Amino acid sequence: MKSTNNRGLAFFEARLFDQAVADFTRMIELTRGSVDAYLNRANVEIARAPDDAARMRLAADDVAAALKKNPLSLKAHLVQATIDNDLRRPGAALNSLDAALESFFREAATLAQNPATAPSLRAAERVLTEIDSRRR
């Protein structure tokens, strides 16, 4: 299955969109709806024709399916914000970004409780704090 997803990503990078969609669709079938496969297929539609409302609806349907499987998916909210932006819906794009931030903070809080990931998060926080202080 992973090879199908990887091949789909390679097709996407090569801008062979029909083949990428076929592989991601196959991944959705094989995995009974992988969130990543839905989002990868949505990204293909966005890249293929960002000004095509029908393609954006297909992408939005895939994001909705991904969010149904995982309502807290950070990636899904970010892809939805991209769609909203491309469709010139700034209010909806901001709402999607707000949802993405909430998902990010929930995920970070969960990772902070895990002894295996907490040290990395503390190190990342120190680096981000240092970067922020240099910008001022």
Tab-separated table of N, CA and C in Angstrom:
chain	number	residue	atom	x	y	z
A	1	MET	N	0.823	-1.205	0.000
A	1	MET	CA	0.000	0.000	0.000
A	1	MET	C	0.862	1.261	0.000
A	2	LYS	N	1.920	1.222	0.811
A	2	LYS	CA	2.783	2.402	0.890
A	2	LYS	C	3.374	2.732	-0.472
A	3	SER	N	3.654	1.684	-1.269
A	3	SER	CA	4.222	1.927	-2.598
A	3	SER	C	3.219	2.652	-3.492
A	4	THR	N	1.932	2.354	-3.318
A	4	THR	CA	0.906	3.050	-4.104
A	4	THR	C	0.872	4.529	-3.742
A	5	ASN	N	0.949	4.817	-2.445
A	5	ASN	CA	0.968	6.210	-2.006
A	5	ASN	C	2.223	6.921	-2.504
A	6	ASN	N	3.377	6.259	-2.372
A	6	ASN	CA	4.626	6.873	-2.829
A	6	ASN	C	4.616	7.124	-4.333
A	7	ARG	N	4.069	6.178	-5.086
A	7	ARG	CA	3.974	6.368	-6.528
A	7	ARG	C	3.048	7.544	-6.844
A	8	GLY	N	1.939	7.643	-6.094
A	8	GLY	CA	1.033	8.779	-6.274
A	8	GLY	C	1.726	10.099	-6.016
A	9	LEU	N	2.558	10.140	-4.970
A	9	LEU	CA	3.310	11.359	-4.677
A	9	LEU	C	4.309	11.674	-5.791
A	10	ALA	N	4.948	10.635	-6.336
A	10	ALA	CA	5.884	10.842	-7.448
A	10	ALA	C	5.146	11.367	-8.681
A	11	PHE	N	3.970	10.802	-8.962
A	11	PHE	CA	3.170	11.303	-10.088
A	11	PHE	C	2.785	12.762	-9.853
A	12	PHE	N	2.414	13.087	-8.619
A	12	PHE	CA	2.037	14.457	-8.283
A	12	PHE	C	3.205	15.403	-8.528
A	13	GLU	N	4.381	15.020	-8.043
A	13	GLU	CA	5.570	15.854	-8.234
A	13	GLU	C	5.893	16.033	-9.715
A	14	ALA	N	5.618	15.005	-10.516
A	14	ALA	CA	5.872	15.076	-11.959
A	14	ALA	C	4.724	15.751	-12.712
A	15	ARG	N	3.723	16.190	-11.971
A	15	ARG	CA	2.545	16.852	-12.531
A	15	ARG	C	1.745	15.923	-13.458
A	16	LEU	N	1.803	14.632	-13.175
A	16	LEU	CA	0.988	13.635	-13.873
A	16	LEU	C	-0.255	13.404	-13.005
A	17	PHE	N	-1.152	14.374	-13.076
A	17	PHE	CA	-2.254	14.449	-12.124
A	17	PHE	C	-3.242	13.297	-12.226
A	18	ASP	N	-3.579	12.862	-13.432
A	18	ASP	CA	-4.531	11.754	-13.558
A	18	ASP	C	-3.997	10.488	-12.886
A	19	GLN	N	-2.720	10.202	-13.095
A	19	GLN	CA	-2.123	9.024	-12.482
A	19	GLN	C	-2.052	9.172	-10.958
A	20	ALA	N	-1.750	10.375	-10.486
A	20	ALA	CA	-1.700	10.612	-9.036
A	20	ALA	C	-3.074	10.398	-8.416
A	21	VAL	N	-4.102	10.958	-9.044
A	21	VAL	CA	-5.472	10.784	-8.528
A	21	VAL	C	-5.833	9.304	-8.495
A	22	ALA	N	-5.464	8.565	-9.531
A	22	ALA	CA	-5.778	7.134	-9.573
A	22	ALA	C	-5.116	6.398	-8.407
A	23	ASP	N	-3.849	6.711	-8.133
A	23	ASP	CA	-3.163	6.040	-7.026
A	23	ASP	C	-3.752	6.430	-5.676
A	24	PHE	N	-4.051	7.695	-5.490
A	24	PHE	CA	-4.627	8.106	-4.208
A	24	PHE	C	-6.032	7.536	-4.025
A	25	THR	N	-6.779	7.433	-5.107
A	25	THR	CA	-8.103	6.808	-5.027
A	25	THR	C	-7.962	5.343	-4.628
A	26	ARG	N	-6.987	4.675	-5.204
A	26	ARG	CA	-6.723	3.276	-4.850
A	26	ARG	C	-6.340	3.171	-3.377
A	27	MET	N	-5.525	4.087	-2.889
A	27	MET	CA	-5.157	4.085	-1.465
A	27	MET	C	-6.377	4.256	-0.571
A	28	ILE	N	-7.281	5.132	-0.978
A	28	ILE	CA	-8.510	5.333	-0.198
A	28	ILE	C	-9.295	4.032	-0.129
A	29	GLU	N	-9.363	3.326	-1.249
A	29	GLU	CA	-10.081	2.043	-1.281
A	29	GLU	C	-9.384	0.995	-0.417
A	30	LEU	N	-8.065	0.910	-0.535
A	30	LEU	CA	-7.312	-0.112	0.203
A	30	LEU	C	-7.318	0.115	1.704
A	31	THR	N	-7.345	1.368	2.119
A	31	THR	CA	-7.238	1.694	3.548
A	31	THR	C	-8.574	2.055	4.175
A	32	ARG	N	-9.624	1.923	3.415
A	32	ARG	CA	-10.962	2.327	3.881
A	32	ARG	C	-10.984	3.786	4.314
A	33	GLY	N	-10.265	4.604	3.556
A	33	GLY	CA	-10.345	6.038	3.781
A	33	GLY	C	-9.209	6.638	4.574
A	34	SER	N	-8.003	6.473	4.097
A	34	SER	CA	-6.845	7.085	4.745
A	34	SER	C	-6.957	8.615	4.682
A	35	VAL	N	-6.792	9.263	5.818
A	35	VAL	CA	-6.834	10.724	5.864
A	35	VAL	C	-5.777	11.301	4.924
A	36	ASP	N	-4.568	10.749	4.968
A	36	ASP	CA	-3.500	11.262	4.103
A	36	ASP	C	-3.830	11.074	2.625
A	37	ALA	N	-4.419	9.949	2.263
A	37	ALA	CA	-4.769	9.718	0.855
A	37	ALA	C	-5.830	10.723	0.396
A	38	TYR	N	-6.823	10.982	1.243
A	38	TYR	CA	-7.827	12.007	0.901
A	38	TYR	C	-7.161	13.366	0.700
A	39	LEU	N	-6.260	13.713	1.597
A	39	LEU	CA	-5.611	15.028	1.514
A	39	LEU	C	-4.658	15.111	0.335
A	40	ASN	N	-3.966	14.015	0.049
A	40	ASN	CA	-3.100	14.008	-1.129
A	40	ASN	C	-3.918	14.201	-2.398
A	41	ARG	N	-5.054	13.517	-2.476
A	41	ARG	CA	-5.898	13.673	-3.665
A	41	ARG	C	-6.460	15.087	-3.752
A	42	ALA	N	-6.811	15.661	-2.622
A	42	ALA	CA	-7.287	17.052	-2.615
A	42	ALA	C	-6.197	17.991	-3.113
A	43	ASN	N	-4.965	17.770	-2.673
A	43	ASN	CA	-3.860	18.619	-3.118
A	43	ASN	C	-3.610	18.515	-4.616
A	44	VAL	N	-3.840	17.336	-5.181
A	44	VAL	CA	-3.714	17.184	-6.632
A	44	VAL	C	-4.727	18.081	-7.330
A	45	GLU	N	-5.967	18.051	-6.859
A	45	GLU	CA	-7.016	18.865	-7.497
A	45	GLU	C	-6.716	20.357	-7.356
A	46	ILE	N	-6.183	20.749	-6.222
A	46	ILE	CA	-5.827	22.161	-6.020
A	46	ILE	C	-4.722	22.556	-6.994
A	47	ALA	N	-3.707	21.711	-7.111
A	47	ALA	CA	-2.574	22.019	-7.999
A	47	ALA	C	-2.982	21.978	-9.465
A	48	ARG	N	-3.888	21.089	-9.783
A	48	ARG	CA	-4.292	20.902	-11.173
A	48	ARG	C	-4.995	22.139	-11.718
A	49	ALA	N	-5.881	22.715	-10.946
A	49	ALA	CA	-6.664	23.841	-11.467
A	49	ALA	C	-7.235	24.660	-10.312
A	50	PRO	N	-6.420	25.532	-9.699
A	50	PRO	CA	-6.888	26.290	-8.542
A	50	PRO	C	-8.030	27.262	-8.848
A	51	ASP	N	-8.221	27.579	-10.117
A	51	ASP	CA	-9.311	28.498	-10.480
A	51	ASP	C	-10.558	27.775	-10.969
A	52	ASP	N	-10.548	26.460	-10.938
A	52	ASP	CA	-11.678	25.654	-11.418
A	52	ASP	C	-12.564	25.287	-10.227
A	53	ALA	N	-13.751	25.876	-10.176
A	53	ALA	CA	-14.647	25.663	-9.035
A	53	ALA	C	-15.017	24.195	-8.873
A	54	ALA	N	-15.195	23.474	-9.973
A	54	ALA	CA	-15.549	22.054	-9.882
A	54	ALA	C	-14.410	21.252	-9.239
A	55	ARG	N	-13.181	21.549	-9.614
A	55	ARG	CA	-12.025	20.860	-9.022
A	55	ARG	C	-11.903	21.212	-7.534
A	56	MET	N	-12.186	22.466	-7.202
A	56	MET	CA	-12.117	22.874	-5.797
A	56	MET	C	-13.193	22.162	-4.981
A	57	ARG	N	-14.362	21.919	-5.588
A	57	ARG	CA	-15.408	21.163	-4.882
A	57	ARG	C	-14.949	19.732	-4.628
A	58	LEU	N	-14.279	19.120	-5.619
A	58	LEU	CA	-13.741	17.768	-5.419
A	58	LEU	C	-12.734	17.769	-4.272
A	59	ALA	N	-11.859	18.757	-4.267
A	59	ALA	CA	-10.870	18.865	-3.193
A	59	ALA	C	-11.560	19.067	-1.844
A	60	ALA	N	-12.564	19.932	-1.815
A	60	ALA	CA	-13.290	20.196	-0.563
A	60	ALA	C	-14.002	18.936	-0.076
A	61	ASP	N	-14.543	18.138	-0.992
A	61	ASP	CA	-15.186	16.876	-0.602
A	61	ASP	C	-14.174	15.929	0.046
A	62	ASP	N	-12.958	15.880	-0.516
A	62	ASP	CA	-11.929	15.022	0.067
A	62	ASP	C	-11.513	15.521	1.449
A	63	VAL	N	-11.404	16.825	1.607
A	63	VAL	CA	-11.055	17.374	2.925
A	63	VAL	C	-12.168	17.063	3.923
A	64	ALA	N	-13.416	17.195	3.493
A	64	ALA	CA	-14.546	16.881	4.387
A	64	ALA	C	-14.488	15.417	4.820
A	65	ALA	N	-14.149	14.525	3.885
A	65	ALA	CA	-14.034	13.103	4.225
A	65	ALA	C	-12.890	12.881	5.220
A	66	ALA	N	-11.775	13.576	5.021
A	66	ALA	CA	-10.640	13.459	5.935
A	66	ALA	C	-11.023	13.969	7.331
A	67	LEU	N	-11.723	15.096	7.372
A	67	LEU	CA	-12.127	15.660	8.670
A	67	LEU	C	-13.187	14.799	9.358
A	68	LYS	N	-13.973	14.086	8.575
A	68	LYS	CA	-14.950	13.171	9.176
A	68	LYS	C	-14.215	12.029	9.884
A	69	LYS	N	-13.112	11.574	9.275
A	69	LYS	CA	-12.321	10.503	9.890
A	69	LYS	C	-11.486	11.014	11.059
A	70	ASN	N	-10.993	12.256	10.940
A	70	ASN	CA	-10.170	12.847	11.998
A	70	ASN	C	-10.453	14.345	12.080
A	71	PRO	N	-11.437	14.734	12.900
A	71	PRO	CA	-11.822	16.145	12.995
A	71	PRO	C	-10.704	17.062	13.483
A	72	LEU	N	-9.668	16.501	14.085
A	72	LEU	CA	-8.572	17.319	14.610
A	72	LEU	C	-7.357	17.329	13.685
A	73	SER	N	-7.519	16.862	12.452
A	73	SER	CA	-6.385	16.798	11.533
A	73	SER	C	-5.888	18.195	11.177
A	74	LEU	N	-4.688	18.491	11.630
A	74	LEU	CA	-4.059	19.779	11.330
A	74	LEU	C	-3.933	19.960	9.820
A	75	LYS	N	-3.430	18.922	9.134
A	75	LYS	CA	-3.241	19.013	7.684
A	75	LYS	C	-4.559	19.272	6.965
A	76	ALA	N	-5.618	18.614	7.393
A	76	ALA	CA	-6.915	18.796	6.728
A	76	ALA	C	-7.396	20.234	6.860
A	77	HIS	N	-7.246	20.813	8.033
A	77	HIS	CA	-7.669	22.202	8.219
A	77	HIS	C	-6.830	23.156	7.370
A	78	LEU	N	-5.530	22.852	7.237
A	78	LEU	CA	-4.672	23.700	6.400
A	78	LEU	C	-5.032	23.587	4.918
A	79	VAL	N	-5.346	22.381	4.464
A	79	VAL	CA	-5.761	22.211	3.065
A	79	VAL	C	-7.090	22.925	2.832
A	80	GLN	N	-7.996	22.834	3.811
A	80	GLN	CA	-9.276	23.536	3.673
A	80	GLN	C	-9.054	25.049	3.588
A	81	ALA	N	-8.122	25.568	4.370
A	81	ALA	CA	-7.816	27.002	4.305
A	81	ALA	C	-7.296	27.378	2.921
A	82	THR	N	-6.493	26.510	2.321
A	82	THR	CA	-5.989	26.757	0.972
A	82	THR	C	-7.139	26.823	-0.027
A	83	ILE	N	-8.063	25.883	0.080
A	83	ILE	CA	-9.227	25.873	-0.812
A	83	ILE	C	-10.036	27.148	-0.627
A	84	ASP	N	-10.314	27.494	0.621
A	84	ASP	CA	-11.097	28.709	0.892
A	84	ASP	C	-10.399	29.946	0.336
A	85	ASN	N	-9.090	29.991	0.487
A	85	ASN	CA	-8.337	31.119	-0.042
A	85	ASN	C	-8.427	31.166	-1.567
A	86	ASP	N	-8.240	30.014	-2.224
A	86	ASP	CA	-8.307	29.965	-3.681
A	86	ASP	C	-9.691	30.358	-4.196
A	87	LEU	N	-10.714	30.054	-3.403
A	87	LEU	CA	-12.086	30.420	-3.793
A	87	LEU	C	-12.461	31.828	-3.331
A	88	ARG	N	-11.459	32.555	-2.823
A	88	ARG	CA	-11.623	33.940	-2.383
A	88	ARG	C	-12.711	34.075	-1.296
A	89	ARG	N	-12.572	33.184	-0.300
A	89	ARG	CA	-13.466	33.221	0.858
A	89	ARG	C	-12.604	33.456	2.093
A	90	PRO	N	-12.193	34.716	2.300
A	90	PRO	CA	-11.241	34.986	3.385
A	90	PRO	C	-11.772	34.643	4.774
A	91	GLY	N	-13.033	34.868	5.015
A	91	GLY	CA	-13.594	34.544	6.335
A	91	GLY	C	-13.530	33.052	6.610
A	92	ALA	N	-13.892	32.252	5.619
A	92	ALA	CA	-13.833	30.798	5.777
A	92	ALA	C	-12.385	30.337	5.915
A	93	ALA	N	-11.465	30.961	5.162
A	93	ALA	CA	-10.050	30.604	5.262
A	93	ALA	C	-9.532	30.881	6.675
A	94	LEU	N	-9.907	32.017	7.240
A	94	LEU	CA	-9.481	32.329	8.616
A	94	LEU	C	-10.053	31.336	9.614
A	95	ASN	N	-11.311	30.945	9.416
A	95	ASN	CA	-11.907	29.940	10.308
A	95	ASN	C	-11.145	28.623	10.224
A	96	SER	N	-10.767	28.241	9.006
A	96	SER	CA	-9.997	27.001	8.839
A	96	SER	C	-8.631	27.110	9.496
A	97	LEU	N	-8.001	28.270	9.381
A	97	LEU	CA	-6.706	28.467	10.035
A	97	LEU	C	-6.846	28.448	11.557
A	98	ASP	N	-7.937	29.021	12.071
A	98	ASP	CA	-8.189	28.949	13.514
A	98	ASP	C	-8.319	27.494	13.969
A	99	ALA	N	-9.058	26.696	13.186
A	99	ALA	CA	-9.212	25.277	13.513
A	99	ALA	C	-7.867	24.564	13.447
A	100	ALA	N	-7.035	24.933	12.470
A	100	ALA	CA	-5.701	24.335	12.364
A	100	ALA	C	-4.861	24.673	13.594
A	101	LEU	N	-4.914	25.915	14.038
A	101	LEU	CA	-4.154	26.306	15.234
A	101	LEU	C	-4.628	25.545	16.463
A	102	GLU	N	-5.927	25.395	16.589
A	102	GLU	CA	-6.453	24.643	17.729
A	102	GLU	C	-5.963	23.197	17.682
A	103	SER	N	-5.978	22.605	16.489
A	103	SER	CA	-5.479	21.231	16.339
A	103	SER	C	-3.999	21.158	16.692
A	104	PHE	N	-3.245	22.155	16.240
A	104	PHE	CA	-1.812	22.190	16.545
A	104	PHE	C	-1.580	22.240	18.051
A	105	PHE	N	-2.290	23.122	18.745
A	105	PHE	CA	-2.091	23.252	20.186
A	105	PHE	C	-2.513	21.989	20.929
A	106	ARG	N	-3.583	21.330	20.467
A	106	ARG	CA	-3.990	20.072	21.101
A	106	ARG	C	-2.923	19.006	20.907
A	107	GLU	N	-2.400	18.937	19.681
A	107	GLU	CA	-1.374	17.944	19.384
A	107	GLU	C	-0.111	18.223	20.200
A	108	ALA	N	0.269	19.491	20.301
A	108	ALA	CA	1.450	19.851	21.084
A	108	ALA	C	1.254	19.498	22.556
A	109	ALA	N	0.067	19.752	23.076
A	109	ALA	CA	-0.212	19.433	24.480
A	109	ALA	C	-0.122	17.929	24.715
A	110	THR	N	-0.608	17.157	23.770
A	110	THR	CA	-0.526	15.700	23.884
A	110	THR	C	0.934	15.247	23.849
A	111	LEU	N	1.701	15.797	22.912
A	111	LEU	CA	3.110	15.432	22.799
A	111	LEU	C	3.901	15.836	24.040
A	112	ALA	N	3.510	16.950	24.655
A	112	ALA	CA	4.216	17.429	25.846
A	112	ALA	C	4.038	16.472	27.023
A	113	GLN	N	2.962	15.705	27.019
A	113	GLN	CA	2.710	14.750	28.097
A	113	GLN	C	3.475	13.439	27.900
A	114	ASN	N	3.997	13.229	26.713
A	114	ASN	CA	4.692	11.989	26.390
A	114	ASN	C	6.169	12.133	26.748
A	115	PRO	N	6.674	11.282	27.635
A	115	PRO	CA	8.083	11.397	28.041
A	115	PRO	C	9.066	11.267	26.868
A	116	ALA	N	8.669	10.583	25.827
A	116	ALA	CA	9.571	10.400	24.685
A	116	ALA	C	9.675	11.658	23.825
A	117	THR	N	8.621	12.464	23.787
A	117	THR	CA	8.621	13.638	22.912
A	117	THR	C	8.790	14.956	23.662
A	118	ALA	N	8.561	14.972	24.954
A	118	ALA	CA	8.629	16.218	25.724
A	118	ALA	C	9.985	16.921	25.619
A	119	PRO	N	11.115	16.215	25.706
A	119	PRO	CA	12.401	16.928	25.591
A	119	PRO	C	12.577	17.624	24.242
A	120	SER	N	12.141	16.977	23.173
A	120	SER	CA	12.243	17.597	21.848
A	120	SER	C	11.381	18.842	21.769
A	121	LEU	N	10.203	18.794	22.366
A	121	LEU	CA	9.338	19.969	22.361
A	121	LEU	C	9.953	21.115	23.154
A	122	ARG	N	10.565	20.801	24.281
A	122	ARG	CA	11.211	21.854	25.070
A	122	ARG	C	12.366	22.474	24.280
A	123	ALA	N	13.125	21.639	23.581
A	123	ALA	CA	14.232	22.154	22.765
A	123	ALA	C	13.702	23.029	21.639
A	124	ALA	N	12.642	22.593	21.001
A	124	ALA	CA	12.048	23.388	19.920
A	124	ALA	C	11.529	24.709	20.455
A	125	GLU	N	10.939	24.688	21.643
A	125	GLU	CA	10.439	25.920	22.247
A	125	GLU	C	11.585	26.899	22.519
A	126	ARG	N	12.716	26.388	22.990
A	126	ARG	CA	13.874	27.260	23.234
A	126	ARG	C	14.360	27.894	21.936
A	127	VAL	N	14.418	27.108	20.874
A	127	VAL	CA	14.878	27.626	19.582
A	127	VAL	C	13.905	28.686	19.068
A	128	LEU	N	12.614	28.401	19.146
A	128	LEU	CA	11.616	29.367	18.666
A	128	LEU	C	11.650	30.651	19.492
A	129	THR	N	11.841	30.523	20.788
A	129	THR	CA	11.944	31.706	21.650
A	129	THR	C	13.162	32.535	21.257
A	130	GLU	N	14.281	31.870	20.995
A	130	GLU	CA	15.501	32.572	20.580
A	130	GLU	C	15.284	33.285	19.243
A	131	ILE	N	14.672	32.609	18.310
A	131	ILE	CA	14.399	33.223	17.009
A	131	ILE	C	13.497	34.432	17.162
A	132	ASP	N	12.459	34.272	17.988
A	132	ASP	CA	11.524	35.376	18.205
A	132	ASP	C	12.219	36.572	18.841
A	133	SER	N	13.125	36.314	19.773
A	133	SER	CA	13.816	37.437	20.450
A	133	SER	C	14.758	38.154	19.471
A	134	ARG	N	15.309	37.445	18.511
A	134	ARG	CA	16.198	38.079	17.515
A	134	ARG	C	15.420	38.923	16.505
A	135	ARG	N	14.166	38.604	16.294
A	135	ARG	CA	13.352	39.382	15.340
A	135	ARG	C	12.961	40.735	15.908
A	136	ARG	N	12.991	40.861	17.208
A	136	ARG	CA	12.534	42.102	17.851
A	136	ARG	C	13.573	43.157	17.876
